[in-house]
Coordinates of C-alpha atoms and ligand atoms in Angstrom, one line a residue:
M1 CA 0.0 0.0 0.0
T2 CA 1.3 3.4 -0.8
V3 CA 0.6 6.6 1.0
D4 CA -1.8 9.0 -0.7
A5 CA 0.1 12.3 -0.7
Q6 CA -3.1 14.1 -1.3
R7 CA -4.4 13.0 2.0
R8 CA -1.3 14.1 3.9
P9 CA -2.6 16.1 6.9
R10 CA -0.9 19.5 7.1
F11 CA -0.5 21.0 10.6
A12 CA 1.1 24.4 11.0
D13 CA 2.3 23.1 14.4
P14 CA 4.0 19.7 14.4
G15 CA 2.9 19.3 18.0
F16 CA 0.0 20.5 20.2
W17 CA -0.8 21.7 23.8
L18 CA -2.4 19.5 26.4
G19 CA -3.5 22.4 28.5
S20 CA -0.2 23.9 29.8
L21 CA 1.8 20.8 28.7
R22 CA 3.6 20.9 25.4
V23 CA 3.4 17.8 23.3
E24 CA 6.0 17.5 20.5
G25 CA 4.3 15.3 18.0
R26 CA 1.0 13.8 16.9
A27 CA 1.5 10.1 17.1
L28 CA 0.9 8.8 20.6
M29 CA 1.4 5.4 22.4
A30 CA -1.9 4.0 23.8
P31 CA -2.2 2.6 27.3
M32 CA -2.5 -1.1 27.3
V33 CA -2.5 -3.3 30.4
G34 CA 0.4 -5.7 30.1
Y35 CA 2.1 -3.6 27.4
N36 CA 3.1 -0.5 29.3
E37 CA 6.2 -1.1 31.3
A38 CA 8.9 1.5 31.5
P39 CA 11.2 -0.1 28.9
L40 CA 8.4 -0.2 26.3
R41 CA 7.4 3.4 27.1
R42 CA 11.0 4.6 26.9
I43 CA 11.5 2.9 23.5
C44 CA 8.2 4.2 22.1
R45 CA 9.1 7.7 23.3
R46 CA 12.5 7.6 21.7
F47 CA 11.0 6.4 18.5
G48 CA 8.6 9.3 18.3
S49 CA 5.6 8.7 20.5
A50 CA 5.0 12.2 21.7
L51 CA 3.6 11.1 25.1
A52 CA 2.5 8.1 27.0
V53 CA -0.2 7.2 29.6
T54 CA 0.1 4.4 32.2
E55 CA -2.1 1.5 32.0
M56 CA -5.2 1.8 34.2
I57 CA -4.0 2.1 37.8
K58 CA -5.9 -0.1 40.2
P59 CA -7.4 2.4 42.7
E60 CA -7.8 0.0 45.6
K61 CA -4.1 -0.8 45.4
L62 CA -3.2 2.8 45.0
L63 CA -5.3 4.0 48.0
R64 CA -3.9 1.4 50.3
D65 CA -0.3 2.1 49.1
D66 CA 0.4 -1.3 47.7
P67 CA 4.2 -1.4 47.5
Q68 CA 4.4 -3.2 44.1
L69 CA 1.9 -0.8 42.6
L70 CA 3.8 2.2 44.0
R71 CA 7.1 0.9 42.6
G72 CA 5.4 0.7 39.2
L73 CA 4.5 4.3 39.4
C74 CA 8.1 5.4 39.4
F75 CA 9.4 6.6 36.0
G76 CA 12.3 8.3 34.4
P77 CA 12.6 11.6 32.5
D78 CA 13.0 9.7 29.2
E79 CA 9.4 8.5 29.5
R80 CA 7.9 12.0 29.8
P81 CA 5.4 13.5 29.1
L82 CA 3.6 10.8 31.0
G83 CA 0.1 10.7 32.3
A84 CA -1.4 8.5 35.0
Q85 CA -4.7 6.8 34.1
L86 CA -7.5 6.3 36.6
A87 CA -11.0 4.9 36.4
L88 CA -13.5 5.3 39.2
R89 CA -17.0 6.6 39.7
E90 CA -17.0 8.0 43.2
P91 CA -15.5 11.5 43.5
S92 CA -14.7 10.7 47.2
L93 CA -12.3 8.0 45.9
L94 CA -11.3 9.4 42.5
V95 CA -10.1 12.8 43.8
P96 CA -7.7 11.4 46.5
A97 CA -6.5 8.9 43.9
A98 CA -5.7 11.7 41.4
E99 CA -4.0 13.7 44.1
R100 CA -2.0 10.7 45.1
V101 CA -0.7 10.0 41.5
V102 CA 0.2 13.7 41.1
E103 CA 2.6 13.3 44.0
F104 CA 4.6 10.9 41.8
G105 CA 5.3 13.7 39.3
F106 CA 3.0 12.6 36.4
D107 CA 2.6 15.3 33.8
F108 CA -1.2 14.8 33.6
V109 CA -4.0 12.7 34.8
D110 CA -6.0 10.7 32.3
L111 CA -9.5 9.5 33.2
N112 CA -10.6 6.3 31.6
L113 CA -14.2 6.4 30.4
G114 CA -13.8 3.6 27.9
C115 CA -12.7 0.5 29.7
P116 CA -15.0 -2.3 28.4
L117 CA -14.1 -5.0 31.0
K118 CA -17.1 -6.6 32.8
K119 CA -15.7 -6.2 36.2
E120 CA -15.0 -2.5 35.9
C121 CA -18.3 -1.7 34.0
R122 CA -20.3 -3.6 36.7
R123 CA -18.9 -1.2 39.2
G124 CA -19.9 1.7 37.0
W125 CA -16.4 2.6 36.0
G126 CA -14.8 3.0 32.5
A127 CA -17.2 2.7 29.6
A128 CA -20.2 2.4 32.0
L129 CA -19.9 6.2 32.6
L130 CA -20.7 6.8 28.9
R131 CA -24.3 6.1 30.0
E132 CA -24.2 8.7 32.8
P133 CA -22.9 11.8 31.0
E134 CA -23.9 14.1 33.9
R135 CA -22.1 12.0 36.4
A136 CA -19.0 11.8 34.1
Q137 CA -19.0 15.6 33.8
A138 CA -19.2 16.0 37.6
L139 CA -16.3 13.5 38.1
I140 CA -14.1 15.2 35.6
S141 CA -14.8 18.6 37.0
A142 CA -13.9 17.4 40.5
V143 CA -10.6 16.1 39.3
V144 CA -9.8 19.2 37.3
E145 CA -10.4 21.3 40.4
A146 CA -8.3 19.1 42.6
V147 CA -5.1 18.6 40.6
P148 CA -2.6 21.2 39.5
C149 CA -1.8 19.4 36.2
P150 CA -3.9 19.0 33.0
V151 CA -6.6 16.3 32.9
S152 CA -7.4 14.3 29.8
V153 CA -10.2 11.8 29.1
K154 CA -10.3 8.6 27.0
V155 CA -13.8 7.6 25.7
R156 CA -15.3 5.2 23.3
A157 CA -17.8 5.8 20.5
G158 CA -20.6 4.6 22.7
Y159 CA -21.8 1.8 25.0
E160 CA -24.1 -0.6 23.2
L161 CA -23.6 -1.4 19.5
G162 CA -24.8 1.6 17.5
E163 CA -24.9 3.9 20.5
R164 CA -22.9 7.1 20.2
Q165 CA -22.7 8.7 23.7
G166 CA -19.0 9.5 23.1
A167 CA -19.6 12.9 21.5
E168 CA -21.8 14.1 24.3
V169 CA -19.5 12.9 27.0
A170 CA -16.6 14.5 25.2
R171 CA -18.3 17.9 25.0
R172 CA -19.2 17.7 28.7
A173 CA -15.6 16.7 29.5
V174 CA -14.4 19.8 27.9
D175 CA -17.1 21.9 29.7
A176 CA -15.7 20.3 32.9
G177 CA -12.2 21.5 32.1
A178 CA -10.6 18.5 30.4
A179 CA -7.7 19.5 28.2
L180 CA -7.7 16.7 25.7
V181 CA -10.1 14.0 24.6
C182 CA -9.1 10.7 23.1
V183 CA -11.7 8.6 21.4
H184 CA -11.6 4.9 20.3
G185 CA -14.1 4.5 17.5
R186 CA -15.7 1.3 18.9
T187 CA -18.5 0.7 21.4
K188 CA -18.0 -1.1 24.7
M189 CA -20.3 -4.0 23.6
G190 CA -18.6 -4.2 20.2
W191 CA -15.3 -5.1 21.9
Y192 CA -12.9 -5.7 19.0
R193 CA -15.5 -7.5 16.9
E194 CA -17.0 -4.4 15.3
P195 CA -14.9 -2.3 13.0
N196 CA -13.5 1.0 14.2
D197 CA -15.8 3.8 13.1
P198 CA -14.1 7.0 11.9
A199 CA -17.5 8.7 11.8
A200 CA -17.8 8.3 15.6
I201 CA -14.4 10.0 16.0
R202 CA -15.4 12.8 13.6
D203 CA -18.5 13.3 15.7
V204 CA -16.3 13.9 18.8
V205 CA -14.1 16.3 16.8
R206 CA -17.3 18.2 15.9
A207 CA -18.7 18.1 19.4
V208 CA -15.5 19.5 20.9
E209 CA -15.4 22.4 18.3
G210 CA -11.6 22.9 18.5
R211 CA -11.6 23.8 22.1
V212 CA -9.1 21.1 23.0
P213 CA -7.2 18.6 20.9
V214 CA -9.0 15.4 19.9
V215 CA -7.0 12.2 19.6
G216 CA -8.3 9.5 17.2
N217 CA -7.7 5.9 18.2
G218 CA -8.4 2.5 16.7
D219 CA -6.8 0.2 14.2
V220 CA -3.8 2.4 13.3
V221 CA -1.3 -0.2 12.2
S222 CA 0.7 1.6 9.5
L223 CA 1.5 5.0 8.1
E224 CA -1.4 4.6 5.6
S225 CA -4.0 3.8 8.3
A226 CA -2.8 6.8 10.3
V227 CA -3.1 9.1 7.3
A228 CA -6.6 7.8 6.6
L229 CA -7.7 8.3 10.2
F230 CA -6.5 11.9 10.2
A231 CA -8.2 12.5 6.9
E232 CA -11.5 10.9 7.7
T233 CA -11.9 12.4 11.2
G234 CA -10.1 15.7 11.4
C235 CA -8.4 14.5 14.6
D236 CA -5.4 16.4 16.0
A237 CA -3.3 13.3 16.8
V238 CA -3.5 9.5 16.6
M239 CA -3.1 7.1 19.4
I240 CA -1.7 3.6 18.6
G241 CA -2.0 0.5 20.7
R242 CA -1.7 -3.0 19.3
G243 CA -0.1 -1.8 16.0
A244 CA 2.9 -0.3 17.8
V245 CA 3.8 -3.3 19.9
G246 CA 7.1 -4.6 18.5
N247 CA 6.9 -1.8 15.9
P248 CA 7.9 1.5 17.5
W249 CA 9.2 2.6 14.1
L250 CA 5.6 3.4 13.3
F251 CA 5.7 6.5 15.5
R252 CA 8.8 7.7 13.7
R253 CA 7.3 7.1 10.3
I254 CA 4.1 8.9 11.1
D255 CA 5.9 11.8 12.8
L256 CA 8.4 12.3 9.9
Y257 CA 5.6 12.1 7.3
L258 CA 3.5 14.7 9.1
R259 CA 6.4 17.0 9.4
S260 CA 8.0 16.7 5.9
G261 CA 6.1 14.2 3.7
E262 CA 9.1 11.9 3.8
V263 CA 8.3 8.2 4.0
L264 CA 10.9 6.2 5.9
P265 CA 11.6 2.6 4.8
E266 CA 10.5 -0.2 7.0
P267 CA 13.3 -1.4 9.3
A268 CA 15.5 -4.3 8.2
F269 CA 15.9 -7.5 10.2
D270 CA 19.2 -6.5 11.8
E271 CA 17.7 -3.2 13.0
V272 CA 14.7 -4.9 14.5
R273 CA 16.9 -7.5 16.2
A274 CA 19.2 -4.8 17.7
L275 CA 16.2 -3.0 19.2
Y276 CA 14.6 -6.2 20.4
R277 CA 17.9 -7.1 22.2
E278 CA 17.9 -3.7 23.8
H279 CA 14.3 -4.1 24.9
L280 CA 15.2 -7.5 26.4
D281 CA 18.2 -6.0 28.2
Q282 CA 16.0 -3.3 29.7
L283 CA 13.3 -5.8 30.8
E284 CA 15.9 -8.0 32.5
E285 CA 17.4 -5.0 34.2
A286 CA 14.0 -3.7 35.4
F287 CA 12.4 -7.0 36.4
G288 CA 15.3 -9.4 37.0
A289 CA 16.7 -12.0 34.6
R290 CA 13.9 -14.6 34.9
R291 CA 10.8 -12.4 34.7
G292 CA 12.4 -10.0 32.3
F293 CA 13.4 -12.8 29.9
S294 CA 9.9 -14.3 30.0
Q295 CA 8.3 -11.0 29.3
G296 CA 10.8 -10.3 26.6
K297 CA 10.1 -13.7 24.8
R298 CA 6.5 -12.6 24.5
Y299 CA 7.6 -9.5 22.6
A300 CA 9.6 -11.6 20.1
Y301 CA 6.4 -12.6 18.4
Y302 CA 5.6 -8.9 17.9
Y303 CA 9.0 -7.7 16.8
F304 CA 9.6 -10.6 14.4
G305 CA 6.0 -11.4 13.2
R306 CA 6.6 -9.4 10.1
F307 CA 9.5 -11.7 9.1
G308 CA 7.2 -14.7 8.7
L309 CA 7.3 -16.6 12.0
D310 CA 6.1 -20.1 11.3
N311 CA 4.6 -22.4 14.0
R312 CA 7.9 -24.2 14.5
T313 CA 9.8 -20.9 15.1
R314 CA 7.1 -19.8 17.5
A315 CA 7.3 -23.0 19.4
R316 CA 11.1 -22.6 19.6
I317 CA 10.8 -19.1 21.0
A318 CA 8.2 -20.3 23.6
G319 CA 10.5 -23.1 24.6
A320 CA 13.7 -21.1 24.9
R321 CA 15.0 -21.1 28.4
R322 CA 18.1 -18.9 28.0
R323 CA 19.1 -15.9 26.0
A324 CA 21.5 -18.0 24.0
E325 CA 18.7 -20.3 22.9
L326 CA 16.6 -17.4 21.8
E327 CA 19.6 -15.9 19.9
D328 CA 19.9 -19.3 18.0
V329 CA 16.3 -19.0 16.9
L330 CA 16.9 -15.5 15.7
D331 CA 20.1 -16.6 13.9
A332 CA 18.0 -19.2 12.1
L333 CA 15.3 -16.6 11.3
A334 CA 18.0 -14.2 9.9
G335 CA 19.3 -16.9 7.6
A336 CA 15.9 -18.0 6.5
Ligands
LIG1 C1 -4.4 -5.8 26.0 C2 -5.0 -4.4 26.0 C3 -5.0 -3.7 27.2 C4 -5.6 -2.4 27.2 N1 -5.6 -1.7 28.4 C5 -6.0 -0.4 28.4 C6 -5.9 0.5 29.5 O1 -5.4 0.1 30.6 N2 -6.4 1.7 29.4 C7 -7.0 2.2 28.3 O2 -7.5 3.3 28.3 N3 -7.2 1.4 27.2 C8 -6.7 0.2 27.2 N4 -6.7 -0.6 26.0 C9 -7.3 0.0 24.8 C10 -6.2 0.7 24.0 O3 -5.6 1.8 24.6 C11 -6.8 1.2 22.6 O4 -7.8 2.1 22.9 C12 -7.4 0.1 21.8 O5 -6.6 -1.1 21.8 C13 -7.6 0.6 20.3 O6 -6.4 1.0 19.8 P1 -5.6 0.0 18.8 O7 -6.5 -0.4 17.7 O8 -4.5 0.9 18.2 O9 -5.1 -1.1 19.6 C14 -6.2 -1.8 26.0 C15 -6.2 -2.6 24.8 C16 -5.6 -3.9 24.8 C17 -5.6 -4.7 23.5

């Protein structure tokens, strides 16, 4: 697929403002539970993701100062700008949780109004709040008043299939003082089975009327799909989740294209391997050799998937117990 130069979005400013916070680019890493540790955030940032958000922080653990959770909230300057994501429905819990994360130095607080998980929605968190726009507005307002940093919100197109509460909630969020809205163009009930709907993102862009930046999210897996999402929705930035795991080059390709129209070539095997090794090193350093290695093996499927991993190679990766064994598999893949 080639990029349609006619559709290239042209922004006078290569970045944007999230309230008082400067963001130097328009391709952003999405929060994903299990794919959000510091080494990944650092790599994505270096490769052009203009900001990151933590995965959804468990409020019960946060408010009882769970040591493991608190350790996970520490981050380095090379991961910034970094937001902390929270999901709750009771202002009496959400406000202290937001104040608590701010103590860790996060650049902004992100409120999750899109989480589709049953457990969270049953408690009225995440996407469930799309059905309670007034409550959502009051919650956002309470957090905006309580914290000194900008507050962003992440919503979905709607709750049930075909529902489109996202636009109203986005407008109310901005009325409440949110400095950025991110919208994933699917409903809660559609999970990943329904297609991402650019029209739902466009509706949010319209509802917000340029008062704050709107970030479009859903199914960006390539420069082409990023350009299409910009063109079809008028969004100010794109957020990328699954498509950037093992492919941080995507941020750089989008960023450079937006700035100059230049299309970077896809990375060659050796380049991918060098970055994968670095990621593995960082995981081992952060989590210890055993846990870091096992997490790192999982990333191998993402980094090397594009080089045609057959079932046998996948099984060899899964079975590797040491770095040397994994390197043997990669040697074989390089020579294939
Ligand atoms: C494994 C997984 C975990 C996720 N965890 C979160 C989360 O903690 N917070 C959040 O706002 N969204 C979460 N998401 C949703 C993503 O941020 C994103 O909105 C969604 O995957 C659509 O973007 P994509 O098509 O680029 O992946 C998660 C998605 C996946 C696949």
